[in-house]
């Protein structure tokens, strides 16, 4: 079901109003967010999976703090979905950028897939931004530079990062910075076929352009 009425029912049931049932659902999310979920039964895991999925279906943005806690829980489950929804329901600001950075750089706690979700979801949000507000643009620039600074922290989301840098960093598309990144990916032992196809095309484009490649000072030390 894709509505609160379909999920929780209408009106009062068993002495609970719909709002009270909604509040109970929110409490359940906050309770499981920091629990040790490594020894749950299959049924308990299924409940959590459905609960997290419902947050997305119902656009339950009020659950963002719980989803964020779930995403940061070292002993949590379905963290990839929690990461995706946290980014979806959050904005573009320095706090959210730090949240993404903590996941992207933590190669011990998070899997490549989880870090890829963080990179992909946040990059997509930054790419879709169409704003003239100077503060928001400053936050966007800070986020792009953070991702650039950690671009060689494994291969999570590297295809999306190339798209983001090319779109959001002036001159990047025809720069030696991009060639250096492409060579990093192609030389990495964990590069997958789709990475190789993407960055082989990038290197061919750059080396066959007949144009000198600019070297950009993007301020990695910031």
Backbone as a chain_set.jsonl record, in Angstrom:
{"seq": "XXXXXXXXXXXXXXXXXXXXXXXXXXXXXXXXXXXXXXXXXXXXXXXXXXXXXXXXXXXXXXXXXXXXXXXXXXXXXXXXXXXXXXXXXXXXXXXXXXXXXXXXXXXXXXXXXXXXXXXXXXXXXXXXXXXXXXXXXXXXXXXXXXXXXXXXXXXXXXXXXXXXXXXXXXXXXXXXXXXXXXXXXXXXXXXXXXXXXXXXXXXXXXXXXXXXXXXXXXXXXX", "coords": {"N": [[0.845, -1.196, 0.0], [0.394, 2.287, -0.646], [-0.351, 4.467, 0.814], [-1.051, 6.182, 3.927], [-3.508, 5.487, 4.989], [-3.946, 3.028, 3.794], [-1.817, 1.594, 4.858], [-1.984, 1.841, 7.68], [-4.652, 1.892, 8.242], [-7.927, 3.414, 8.531], [-9.279, 5.943, 10.735], [-10.273, 5.098, 14.12], [-8.932, 2.216, 15.619], [-9.002, -0.683, 17.524], [-8.887, 0.895, 19.777], [-6.942, 2.737, 19.171], [-6.071, 5.728, 17.598], [-5.493, 6.777, 14.166], [-3.347, 8.563, 14.096], [-2.046, 7.938, 16.469], [-1.223, 5.364, 15.885], [0.506, 5.924, 13.829], [2.402, 7.386, 15.258], [3.349, 5.339, 16.857], [4.583, 3.749, 14.95], [6.63, 5.463, 14.19], [8.013, 5.511, 16.606], [8.853, 2.838, 16.715], [10.675, 2.802, 14.585], [12.634, 4.559, 15.565], [13.471, 3.07, 17.725], [14.6, 0.697, 16.676], [16.671, 1.76, 15.309], [19.148, 2.081, 16.558], [19.7, -0.381, 17.561], [21.35, -3.568, 18.167], [21.463, -5.454, 15.458], [22.409, -7.834, 14.594], [21.78, -10.404, 15.357], [19.166, -11.084, 14.854], [15.991, -12.684, 14.315], [14.684, -14.234, 11.307], [12.114, -13.292, 10.871], [12.042, -10.942, 12.412], [13.956, -9.43, 11.052], [12.605, -9.179, 8.654], [10.478, -7.534, 9.4], [11.854, -5.127, 9.889], [12.863, -4.622, 7.344], [10.485, -4.192, 5.884], [9.518, -1.961, 7.267], [11.454, 0.026, 6.767], [11.25, 0.15, 3.998], [8.625, 1.113, 3.774], [8.932, 3.71, 4.674], [10.091, 4.939, 2.495], [8.121, 4.53, 0.489], [5.946, 5.903, 1.545], [6.951, 8.412, 1.735], [8.025, 9.327, 4.198], [9.329, 11.653, 5.622], [9.658, 12.608, 8.172], [10.858, 10.632, 9.554], [13.54, 10.842, 9.19], [15.706, 11.383, 11.129], [15.787, 8.889, 12.477], [16.305, 7.13, 10.379], [18.787, 8.055, 9.613], [20.288, 7.466, 11.9], [20.084, 4.705, 11.753], [21.495, 4.255, 9.404], [24.033, 4.881, 10.255], [24.551, 3.004, 12.125], [26.656, 0.634, 13.326], [26.03, -2.0, 13.734], [23.753, -2.392, 12.352], [21.13, -3.2, 9.943], [20.072, -3.351, 6.481], [21.222, -0.974, 5.74], [21.958, 0.27, 3.391], [19.566, 1.061, 2.163], [18.628, 2.764, 4.138], [20.593, 4.738, 4.073], [20.193, 5.778, 1.482], [17.562, 6.823, 1.71], [17.889, 8.685, 3.766], [19.516, 10.596, 2.523], [17.79, 11.315, 0.461], [15.663, 12.537, 1.878], [16.931, 14.592, 3.138], [18.675, 17.787, 2.973], [20.905, 19.825, 1.0], [23.635, 20.547, 2.507], [26.245, 21.496, 4.817], [26.195, 19.767, 7.022], [24.873, 17.472, 6.056], [26.669, 16.798, 4.088], [28.89, 16.056, 5.607], [27.822, 13.765, 6.794], [27.619, 12.064, 4.533], [30.329, 11.981, 3.878], [31.424, 10.624, 6.071], [30.536, 8.05, 5.59], [31.527, 7.447, 3.022], [34.301, 7.469, 3.379], [34.786, 5.5, 5.211], [35.944, 2.644, 4.896], [36.129, 0.316, 6.256], [33.918, -0.142, 7.925], [31.747, 0.139, 6.179], [30.367, -1.406, 3.29], [31.423, -1.75, -0.164], [29.168, -1.498, -1.759], [27.364, -0.123, -0.067], [28.742, 2.283, 0.319], [28.779, 3.083, -2.297], [26.075, 3.618, -2.73], [25.764, 5.892, -1.119], [27.514, 7.714, -2.405], [26.375, 7.739, -4.998], [23.669, 8.568, -4.579], [23.959, 11.09, -3.351], [25.507, 12.445, -5.227], [23.746, 12.45, -7.408], [21.8, 14.13, -6.39], [23.228, 16.505, -6.16], [23.835, 16.945, -8.839], [21.317, 17.404, -9.852], [20.621, 19.807, -8.809], [19.297, 22.976, -9.22], [19.743, 25.991, -8.796], [19.855, 29.417, -7.709], [20.45, 30.535, -5.397], [22.897, 31.796, -3.328], [23.947, 30.765, -0.944], [23.1, 28.084, -0.962], [24.389, 27.233, -3.294], [27.012, 27.497, -2.445], [27.105, 25.512, -0.486], [26.732, 23.323, -2.141], [29.068, 23.431, -3.697], [30.965, 22.94, -1.708], [30.283, 20.296, -1.076], [30.815, 18.966, -3.491], [33.569, 19.345, -3.672], [34.366, 17.939, -1.417], [33.746, 15.295, -2.187], [35.453, 15.131, -4.365], [37.894, 15.296, -3.091], [38.032, 12.848, -1.858], [38.069, 11.068, -3.913], [39.66, 8.891, -4.617], [39.202, 6.977, -2.761], [38.804, 4.057, -2.773], [36.577, 2.34, -5.11], [33.935, 2.985, -5.046], [31.097, 4.185, -6.536], [32.44, 5.537, -8.624], [31.907, 6.006, -11.354], [29.699, 7.694, -11.3], [30.828, 9.807, -9.937], [32.611, 10.834, -11.84], [30.801, 11.886, -13.679], [29.633, 13.852, -12.075], [31.804, 15.568, -11.361], [32.554, 16.449, -13.887], [30.362, 17.938, -14.606], [30.058, 19.832, -12.564], [32.492, 21.011, -11.899], [34.265, 23.502, -13.209], [35.886, 23.207, -16.282], [36.8, 20.663, -15.78], [36.122, 18.48, -17.404], [37.866, 18.384, -19.58], [40.463, 18.015, -18.518], [43.695, 17.372, -17.008], [43.375, 16.386, -14.519], [41.085, 14.834, -14.669], [41.989, 12.827, -16.365], [43.946, 11.69, -14.786], [42.342, 10.627, -12.74], [40.861, 8.763, -14.212], [42.901, 7.0, -14.966], [43.596, 6.046, -12.462], [41.282, 4.558, -11.786], [41.241, 2.645, -13.879], [43.576, 1.288, -13.343], [43.065, 0.019, -11.01], [42.766, -2.92, -9.046], [40.229, -3.84, -8.408], [38.471, -2.898, -10.268], [35.528, -2.979, -12.18], [33.739, -4.367, -15.02], [31.979, -2.394, -16.048], [33.119, -0.112, -15.022], [35.57, -0.126, -16.321], [34.812, 0.083, -19.017], [33.624, 2.632, -19.012], [35.74, 4.389, -18.191], [37.758, 3.815, -19.953], [36.665, 4.868, -22.245], [36.671, 7.539, -21.438], [39.447, 8.111, -21.222], [40.204, 7.702, -23.879], [38.768, 9.724, -25.125], [39.961, 12.014, -24.007], [42.703, 11.752, -24.726], [42.619, 11.732, -27.459], [41.722, 14.157, -28.206], [43.3, 16.205, -29.139], [43.786, 18.529, -27.91], [45.447, 20.545, -25.463], [45.572, 19.414, -22.122], [44.18, 20.872, -19.304], [45.508, 21.63, -16.072], [43.92, 21.523, -13.103], [43.602, 23.408, -10.134], [42.104, 22.346, -7.525], [41.899, 22.504, -4.849], [42.42, 20.466, -2.802], [43.205, 20.314, -0.197], [41.366, 21.553, 1.397]], "CA": [[0.0, 0.0, 0.0], [1.192, 3.5, -0.805], [-0.95, 5.55, 1.593], [-1.14, 5.896, 5.355], [-4.768, 4.786, 5.226], [-3.767, 1.632, 3.408], [-0.825, 0.973, 5.733], [-2.385, 1.835, 9.091], [-6.094, 1.868, 8.388], [-8.577, 4.687, 8.806], [-10.008, 6.145, 11.98], [-9.835, 4.442, 15.349], [-8.946, 0.751, 15.58], [-8.508, -1.272, 18.772], [-8.653, 1.957, 20.75], [-5.843, 3.596, 18.702], [-6.342, 6.569, 16.438], [-4.47, 6.611, 13.135], [-2.169, 9.329, 14.492], [-1.347, 7.168, 17.503], [-0.546, 4.25, 15.21], [1.631, 6.53, 13.115], [3.412, 7.697, 16.271], [3.937, 4.065, 17.274], [5.487, 3.353, 13.867], [7.807, 6.327, 14.318], [8.764, 5.031, 17.775], [9.5, 1.579, 16.326], [11.834, 3.151, 13.759], [13.673, 5.126, 16.429], [13.946, 2.017, 18.619], [15.458, -0.252, 15.956], [17.748, 2.485, 14.625], [20.436, 1.924, 17.25], [19.781, -1.733, 18.115], [22.23, -4.569, 17.569], [20.578, -6.241, 14.591], [23.193, -8.928, 14.007], [21.3, -11.731, 15.787], [17.708, -11.094, 14.765], [15.362, -13.787, 13.574], [14.29, -13.875, 9.947], [10.879, -12.515, 10.952], [12.385, -9.602, 12.893], [14.614, -8.747, 9.935], [11.575, -8.856, 7.668], [9.752, -6.373, 9.912], [12.682, -3.951, 9.668], [12.905, -4.392, 5.899], [9.204, -3.599, 5.492], [9.41, -0.642, 7.876], [12.301, 0.958, 6.019], [10.648, 0.304, 2.669], [7.44, 1.957, 3.902], [9.364, 5.102, 4.799], [10.267, 5.443, 1.142], [6.838, 4.515, -0.217], [5.058, 6.923, 2.128], [7.688, 9.677, 1.836], [7.958, 9.656, 5.619], [10.522, 12.451, 5.893], [9.795, 12.811, 9.616], [11.675, 9.543, 10.092], [14.936, 11.042, 8.786], [16.676, 11.144, 12.208], [15.896, 7.454, 12.738], [16.964, 6.52, 9.222], [20.195, 8.449, 9.679], [20.888, 6.647, 12.957], [20.161, 3.354, 11.21], [22.577, 4.246, 8.421], [25.305, 5.002, 10.975], [24.621, 1.92, 13.11], [27.643, -0.375, 12.933], [25.412, -3.321, 13.832], [22.443, -2.281, 11.729], [20.869, -3.908, 8.696], [19.416, -2.538, 5.448], [21.805, 0.37, 5.828], [21.983, 0.89, 2.063], [18.281, 1.732, 1.974], [18.566, 3.867, 5.098], [21.47, 5.788, 3.536], [19.518, 6.381, 0.333], [16.415, 7.614, 2.154], [18.391, 9.831, 4.525], [19.939, 11.597, 1.542], [16.582, 11.77, -0.241], [14.844, 13.399, 2.723], [17.745, 15.685, 3.676], [18.982, 18.839, 2.02], [22.318, 19.921, 0.614], [24.279, 21.47, 3.441], [27.5, 20.951, 5.328], [25.913, 18.639, 7.912], [24.588, 16.303, 5.229], [27.917, 16.446, 3.414], [29.698, 15.323, 6.585], [27.188, 12.443, 6.894], [28.061, 11.29, 3.375], [31.777, 11.798, 3.976], [31.691, 9.582, 7.059], [30.277, 6.751, 4.968], [32.415, 7.268, 1.873], [35.686, 7.263, 3.795], [34.893, 4.401, 6.17], [35.959, 1.422, 4.09], [36.099, -0.838, 7.154], [32.554, -0.345, 8.433], [30.756, 0.107, 5.111], [30.711, -2.168, 2.09], [31.512, -0.947, -1.395], [27.799, -1.218, -2.207], [26.794, 0.928, 0.784], [29.416, 3.545, -0.001], [28.314, 3.451, -3.635], [24.751, 4.226, -2.584], [25.965, 7.244, -0.596], [28.089, 8.527, -3.473], [25.426, 7.875, -6.099], [22.486, 9.348, -4.196], [24.313, 12.49, -3.104], [25.932, 13.009, -6.512], [22.543, 12.698, -8.197], [21.151, 15.306, -5.809], [24.04, 17.664, -6.525], [23.685, 17.145, -10.277], [19.961, 17.886, -10.138], [20.417, 21.119, -8.211], [19.131, 24.099, -10.147], [19.462, 27.063, -7.849], [20.631, 30.653, -7.813], [20.725, 30.946, -4.029], [24.345, 31.734, -3.129], [24.266, 29.881, 0.181], [22.92, 26.712, -1.436], [25.463, 26.957, -4.241], [28.225, 27.317, -1.649], [27.004, 24.171, 0.1], [26.925, 22.379, -3.244], [30.492, 23.451, -4.032], [31.66, 22.268, -0.607], [30.017, 18.866, -1.207], [31.549, 18.468, -4.663], [34.99, 19.322, -3.326], [34.565, 16.83, -0.488], [33.77, 14.059, -2.971], [36.677, 15.149, -5.159], [39.022, 15.046, -2.189], [38.043, 11.427, -1.514], [37.748, 10.339, -5.139], [40.438, 7.669, -4.718], [38.92, 6.16, -1.58], [38.117, 2.907, -3.334], [35.899, 2.535, -6.388], [32.5, 3.161, -4.836], [30.438, 5.296, -7.217], [33.374, 6.354, -9.419], [31.287, 6.439, -12.607], [28.859, 8.846, -10.979], [31.716, 10.914, -9.573], [33.105, 11.445, -13.076], [29.703, 12.716, -14.207], [29.457, 15.005, -11.195], [32.935, 16.494, -11.497], [32.52, 17.037, -15.232], [29.262, 18.897, -14.673], [30.074, 20.84, -11.503], [33.8, 21.659, -11.755], [34.547, 24.142, -14.498], [37.112, 22.786, -16.948], [37.22, 19.306, -15.404], [35.876, 17.504, -18.472], [39.042, 18.301, -20.449], [41.591, 18.322, -17.635], [44.588, 16.282, -16.627], [42.8, 15.834, -13.284], [40.165, 13.772, -15.062], [42.805, 11.734, -16.904], [44.58, 11.042, -13.632], [41.297, 9.84, -12.079], [40.564, 7.637, -15.091], [44.017, 6.047, -14.858], [43.467, 5.416, -11.15], [40.232, 3.547, -11.862], [41.645, 1.571, -14.782], [44.668, 0.536, -12.743], [42.658, -0.561, -9.731], [42.471, -4.352, -9.206], [38.804, -4.125, -8.191], [37.655, -2.265, -11.314], [34.581, -3.894, -12.823], [33.62, -4.158, -16.466], [31.334, -1.119, -16.378], [34.112, 0.932, -14.734], [36.587, -0.161, -17.376], [34.209, 0.641, -20.236], [33.426, 4.07, -18.817], [36.967, 5.175, -18.1], [38.487, 3.648, -21.216], [36.081, 5.872, -23.124], [37.142, 8.846, -20.972], [40.848, 8.3, -21.615], [40.249, 7.841, -25.342], [38.258, 11.066, -25.439], [40.943, 13.017, -23.609], [43.972, 11.612, -25.441], [42.421, 11.937, -28.897], [41.093, 15.467, -28.418], [44.215, 17.126, -29.813], [43.845, 19.77, -27.13], [46.205, 20.395, -24.222], [44.729, 19.213, -20.95], [44.484, 21.825, -18.242], [45.7, 21.116, -14.719], [43.098, 22.364, -12.233], [43.886, 23.466, -8.703], [40.747, 22.238, -6.968], [41.959, 22.758, -3.422], [42.164, 19.215, -2.076], [43.527, 20.442, 1.217], [40.321, 22.28, 2.125]], "C": [[0.88, 1.247, 0.0], [0.603, 4.701, -0.075], [-0.969, 5.16, 3.064], [-2.428, 5.147, 5.676], [-4.632, 3.305, 4.892], [-2.826, 0.891, 4.342], [-1.341, 0.804, 7.157], [-3.886, 1.709, 9.301], [-6.641, 3.238, 8.735], [-9.132, 4.727, 10.225], [-9.412, 5.406, 13.155], [-9.988, 2.936, 15.218], [-8.321, 0.239, 16.861], [-8.133, -0.2, 19.8], [-7.528, 2.902, 20.366], [-6.319, 4.427, 17.53], [-5.242, 6.333, 15.391], [-3.199, 7.368, 13.507], [-1.363, 8.584, 15.547], [-0.616, 5.978, 16.887], [0.654, 4.757, 14.415], [2.764, 6.869, 14.083], [4.105, 6.421, 16.748], [4.915, 3.546, 16.218], [6.77, 4.162, 13.936], [8.665, 5.889, 15.503], [9.506, 3.745, 17.432], [10.758, 1.859, 15.51], [12.968, 3.696, 14.618], [14.277, 4.065, 17.335], [14.923, 1.081, 17.902], [16.696, 0.425, 15.382], [19.108, 2.245, 15.252], [20.601, 0.537, 17.864], [20.879, -2.547, 17.45], [21.346, -5.526, 16.77], [21.282, -7.459, 13.999], [22.666, -10.315, 14.357], [19.78, -11.829, 15.745], [17.218, -12.33, 14.034], [14.99, -13.3, 12.181], [13.034, -13.017, 9.951], [11.162, -11.089, 11.416], [13.087, -8.792, 11.806], [13.6, -8.326, 8.883], [10.768, -7.636, 8.101], [10.541, -5.08, 9.644], [12.737, -3.601, 8.184], [11.631, -3.71, 5.424], [9.081, -2.175, 6.032], [10.23, 0.391, 7.105], [11.721, 1.201, 4.63], [9.447, 1.236, 2.721], [7.808, 3.429, 4.049], [9.548, 5.731, 3.426], [8.955, 5.554, 0.397], [5.937, 5.652, 0.244], [5.715, 8.299, 2.238], [7.686, 10.212, 3.267], [9.232, 10.393, 6.034], [10.736, 12.689, 7.387], [10.676, 11.745, 10.255], [13.158, 9.717, 9.79], [15.932, 10.838, 9.924], [16.873, 9.662, 12.519], [16.613, 6.745, 11.602], [18.453, 6.838, 9.228], [20.927, 7.636, 10.742], [21.061, 5.208, 12.497], [21.328, 3.234, 10.23], [23.944, 4.258, 9.093], [25.524, 3.88, 11.984], [25.565, 0.816, 12.621], [27.063, -1.785, 12.947], [23.991, -3.305, 13.267], [22.32, -3.137, 10.477], [20.085, -2.986, 7.76], [19.93, -1.101, 5.47], [21.838, 1.049, 4.464], [20.703, 1.66, 1.801], [18.143, 2.921, 2.92], [19.434, 5.036, 4.635], [20.766, 6.537, 2.411], [18.377, 7.292, 0.765], [16.841, 8.829, 2.971], [18.807, 10.954, 3.58], [18.732, 12.165, 0.8], [15.815, 12.797, 0.581], [15.609, 14.602, 3.276], [18.0, 16.727, 2.596], [20.401, 18.716, 1.503], [22.919, 20.991, 1.514], [25.492, 20.776, 4.034], [27.281, 19.749, 6.244], [25.655, 17.364, 7.11], [25.827, 15.846, 4.468], [28.836, 15.664, 4.342], [29.147, 13.912, 6.781], [27.659, 11.548, 5.752], [29.555, 10.994, 3.462], [32.13, 10.682, 4.961], [31.489, 8.183, 6.491], [31.289, 6.466, 3.868], [33.822, 6.885, 2.307], [35.874, 6.072, 4.725], [34.804, 3.066, 5.447], [35.959, 0.171, 4.954], [34.665, -1.16, 7.557], [31.527, -0.529, 7.326], [31.273, -0.671, 3.905], [30.833, -1.228, 0.894], [30.116, -0.574, -1.878], [27.177, -0.093, -1.393], [27.431, 2.277, 0.482], [29.014, 4.032, -1.392], [26.948, 4.099, -3.608], [24.892, 5.665, -2.1], [26.497, 8.171, -1.682], [27.059, 8.788, -4.566], [24.25, 8.766, -5.761], [22.825, 10.818, -4.0], [24.767, 13.161, -4.393], [24.728, 13.347, -7.372], [21.821, 13.947, -7.7], [21.906, 16.575, -6.189], [23.919, 17.979, -8.012], [22.332, 17.769, -10.615], [19.703, 19.292, -9.616], [20.357, 22.201, -9.278], [18.731, 25.304, -9.309], [20.336, 28.271, -8.132], [20.977, 31.187, -6.429], [22.2, 30.739, -3.711], [24.73, 30.784, -2.002], [24.175, 28.423, -0.246], [24.021, 26.319, -2.414], [26.797, 26.75, -3.518], [28.25, 25.941, -1.001], [27.255, 23.101, -0.963], [28.411, 22.281, -3.598], [31.309, 22.733, -2.967], [31.497, 20.75, -0.728], [30.792, 18.263, -2.372], [33.031, 18.353, -4.345], [35.302, 18.214, -2.325], [34.667, 15.518, -1.256], [35.024, 13.987, -3.843], [37.884, 14.785, -4.3], [39.16, 13.552, -1.876], [37.797, 10.533, -2.737], [38.521, 9.023, -5.288], [40.301, 6.793, -3.475], [38.132, 4.928, -2.018], [37.406, 3.263, -4.625], [34.394, 2.729, -6.247], [31.99, 4.391, -5.572], [31.314, 6.1, -8.153], [32.771, 6.817, -10.744], [30.446, 7.694, -12.392], [29.716, 10.049, -10.61], [32.259, 11.604, -10.819], [32.039, 12.344, -13.693], [29.544, 14.001, -13.397], [30.573, 16.022, -11.388], [32.913, 17.201, -12.855], [31.461, 18.123, -15.335], [29.445, 20.075, -13.718], [31.42, 21.527, -11.291], [34.194, 22.207, -13.12], [35.901, 23.673, -15.045], [37.518, 21.352, -16.683], [37.132, 18.322, -16.569], [37.067, 17.331, -19.397], [40.306, 18.657, -19.659], [42.473, 17.103, -17.405], [44.132, 15.653, -15.312], [41.886, 14.657, -13.616], [40.936, 12.569, -15.608], [43.475, 10.96, -15.773], [43.577, 10.152, -12.899], [40.963, 8.602, -12.904], [41.651, 6.571, -14.991], [44.006, 5.325, -13.515], [42.451, 4.279, -11.199], [40.687, 2.364, -12.709], [42.767, 0.714, -14.201], [44.306, -0.155, -11.448], [42.279, -2.028, -9.915], [40.995, -4.705, -9.045], [37.896, -3.477, -9.23], [36.784, -3.311, -11.992], [34.396, -3.501, -14.283], [33.021, -2.794, -16.795], [32.242, 0.063, -16.032], [35.123, 1.025, -15.862], [36.045, 0.434, -18.666], [34.105, 2.156, -20.139], [34.747, 4.83, -18.916], [37.929, 4.911, -19.253], [37.989, 4.672, -22.219], [36.568, 7.266, -22.744], [38.58, 9.095, -21.42], [40.979, 8.472, -23.123], [39.812, 9.241, -25.766], [39.312, 12.126, -25.149], [42.205, 12.957, -24.469], [43.838, 11.87, -26.936], [41.871, 13.32, -29.221], [41.981, 16.419, -29.208], [44.347, 18.455, -29.109], [44.702, 19.548, -25.9], [45.252, 20.28, -23.037], [45.149, 20.175, -19.838], [44.679, 21.084, -16.911], [44.977, 22.042, -13.766], [43.586, 22.282, -10.794], [42.544, 23.51, -7.994], [40.768, 22.351, -5.45], [41.66, 21.547, -2.584], [42.421, 19.342, -0.581], [42.45, 21.116, 2.04], [39.594, 21.345, 3.08]], "O": [[1.97, 1.255, 0.573], [1.015, 5.835, -0.319], [-0.913, 3.981, 3.411], [-2.438, 4.27, 6.54], [-5.137, 2.442, 5.611], [-3.007, -0.301, 4.594], [-1.16, -0.249, 7.768], [-4.34, 1.45, 10.416], [-5.904, 4.117, 9.18], [-9.414, 3.694, 10.833], [-8.215, 5.122, 13.192], [-11.02, 2.437, 14.771], [-7.234, 0.672, 17.244], [-7.197, -0.365, 20.582], [-7.183, 3.788, 21.148], [-6.899, 3.902, 16.579], [-4.195, 5.761, 15.697], [-2.095, 6.88, 13.265], [-0.132, 8.599, 15.518], [0.481, 5.626, 17.32], [1.689, 4.093, 14.342], [3.938, 6.667, 13.772], [5.307, 6.424, 17.011], [5.95, 2.971, 16.553], [7.864, 3.624, 13.765], [9.894, 5.891, 15.421], [10.664, 3.577, 17.816], [11.79, 1.224, 15.722], [14.129, 3.337, 14.421], [15.456, 4.139, 17.681], [15.956, 0.715, 18.462], [17.659, -0.245, 15.009], [20.117, 2.211, 14.548], [21.55, 0.306, 18.613], [21.288, -2.263, 16.324], [20.581, -6.305, 17.338], [20.811, -8.044, 13.024], [23.056, -11.299, 13.729], [19.18, -12.576, 16.517], [17.941, -12.936, 13.243], [14.984, -12.098, 11.913], [12.899, -12.112, 9.128], [10.595, -10.135, 10.883], [12.833, -7.596, 11.662], [13.715, -7.252, 8.291], [10.413, -6.798, 7.272], [9.972, -4.071, 9.227], [12.666, -2.43, 7.811], [11.689, -2.757, 4.647], [8.594, -1.285, 5.335], [9.756, 1.493, 6.828], [11.706, 2.333, 4.147], [9.26, 2.058, 1.824], [7.068, 4.301, 3.593], [9.211, 6.896, 3.211], [8.698, 6.563, -0.26], [5.252, 6.283, -0.56], [5.118, 9.238, 2.766], [7.388, 11.381, 3.513], [10.098, 9.833, 6.707], [11.859, 12.942, 7.823], [11.18, 11.929, 11.362], [13.956, 8.833, 10.1], [16.94, 10.165, 9.71], [17.991, 9.226, 12.791], [17.434, 5.858, 11.836], [19.278, 5.991, 8.888], [22.045, 7.173, 10.52], [22.063, 4.565, 12.811], [22.053, 2.239, 10.229], [24.906, 3.704, 8.559], [26.573, 3.818, 12.626], [25.293, 0.153, 11.62], [27.556, -2.666, 12.242], [23.143, -4.106, 13.66], [23.298, -3.724, 10.014], [19.514, -1.983, 8.185], [19.182, -0.148, 5.251], [21.754, 2.275, 4.384], [20.737, 2.776, 1.281], [17.603, 3.962, 2.544], [19.049, 6.195, 4.79], [20.744, 7.768, 2.385], [18.235, 8.402, 0.253], [16.22, 9.888, 2.877], [18.487, 12.12, 3.81], [18.667, 13.367, 0.545], [15.366, 13.812, 0.048], [15.005, 15.525, 3.821], [17.587, 16.563, 1.448], [21.015, 17.651, 1.559], [22.728, 22.188, 1.297], [25.729, 19.596, 3.774], [28.085, 18.816, 6.247], [26.166, 16.298, 7.454], [26.014, 14.653, 4.231], [29.49, 14.713, 3.913], [29.918, 12.962, 6.919], [28.053, 10.404, 5.978], [29.991, 9.884, 3.156], [33.035, 9.889, 4.705], [32.19, 7.244, 6.87], [31.842, 5.368, 3.794], [34.464, 6.056, 1.661], [37.007, 5.677, 4.999], [33.746, 2.44, 5.388], [35.802, -0.933, 4.432], [34.252, -2.319, 7.53], [30.551, -1.259, 7.495], [32.45, -0.6, 3.553], [30.405, -0.074, 0.938], [29.902, 0.54, -2.355], [26.534, 0.795, -1.952], [26.741, 3.293, 0.399], [28.919, 5.235, -1.637], [26.682, 5.025, -4.373], [24.217, 6.56, -2.61], [25.995, 9.281, -1.861], [26.89, 9.924, -5.008], [23.869, 9.625, -6.556], [22.073, 11.694, -4.427], [24.446, 14.326, -4.628], [24.687, 14.407, -7.997], [21.294, 14.725, -8.495], [21.297, 17.598, -6.503], [23.902, 19.146, -8.401], [22.22, 18.563, -11.548], [18.685, 19.902, -9.943], [21.247, 22.322, -10.12], [17.549, 25.599, -9.136], [21.413, 28.159, -8.717], [21.706, 32.17, -6.299], [22.701, 29.619, -3.814], [25.733, 30.077, -2.1], [25.056, 27.621, 0.065], [24.527, 25.198, -2.365], [27.612, 25.925, -3.932], [29.288, 25.282, -0.968], [27.916, 22.096, -0.699], [28.943, 21.186, -3.777], [32.243, 21.998, -3.289], [32.45, 20.002, -0.51], [31.359, 17.177, -2.252], [33.674, 17.369, -4.711], [36.377, 17.615, -2.375], [35.569, 14.718, -1.006], [35.59, 12.911, -4.035], [38.777, 14.058, -4.735], [40.265, 13.054, -1.658], [37.37, 9.386, -2.602], [38.079, 8.133, -6.014], [41.172, 5.976, -3.176], [36.957, 4.771, -1.684], [37.6, 4.348, -5.174], [33.662, 2.644, -7.233], [32.399, 5.512, -5.271], [30.981, 7.245, -8.46], [33.088, 7.91, -11.213], [30.477, 8.627, -13.194], [29.367, 11.184, -10.935], [32.358, 12.831, -10.852], [32.343, 13.436, -14.174], [29.348, 15.084, -13.949], [30.307, 17.212, -11.559], [33.213, 18.39, -12.957], [31.633, 19.106, -16.056], [29.032, 21.193, -14.027], [31.489, 22.527, -10.576], [34.426, 21.451, -14.064], [36.92, 23.736, -14.358], [38.472, 20.859, -17.285], [37.974, 17.434, -16.701], [37.266, 16.248, -19.947], [41.107, 19.49, -20.082], [42.05, 15.961, -17.584], [44.472, 14.505, -15.026], [41.904, 13.627, -12.943], [40.572, 11.423, -15.342], [43.556, 9.733, -15.806], [43.921, 9.045, -12.483], [40.8, 7.513, -12.354], [41.354, 5.377, -14.937], [44.357, 4.149, -13.43], [42.717, 3.177, -10.719], [40.534, 1.212, -12.303], [42.887, -0.464, -14.54], [45.137, -0.839, -10.85], [41.543, -2.356, -10.846], [40.56, -5.763, -9.501], [36.675, -3.507, -9.083], [37.252, -4.397, -12.334], [34.842, -2.439, -14.718], [33.489, -2.112, -17.707], [32.157, 1.117, -16.663], [35.486, 2.116, -16.302], [36.736, 1.202, -19.336], [34.458, 2.874, -21.075], [34.845, 5.811, -19.653], [38.829, 5.714, -19.498], [38.774, 5.272, -22.953], [36.847, 8.086, -23.619], [38.894, 10.166, -21.938], [41.771, 9.289, -23.592], [40.411, 9.856, -26.649], [39.529, 13.031, -25.954], [42.718, 13.993, -24.892], [44.82, 12.188, -27.606], [41.587, 13.621, -30.38], [41.487, 17.333, -29.869], [44.942, 19.395, -29.636], [44.687, 18.452, -25.34], [44.241, 20.981, -22.974], [46.325, 20.269, -19.488], [44.075, 20.037, -16.677], [45.352, 23.205, -13.619], [43.938, 21.208, -10.305], [41.924, 24.566, -7.874], [39.707, 22.293, -4.829], [40.758, 21.573, -1.747], [41.903, 18.554, 0.21], [42.594, 21.245, 3.256], [38.678, 21.771, 3.784]]}, "num_chains": 1, "name": "protein.A"}
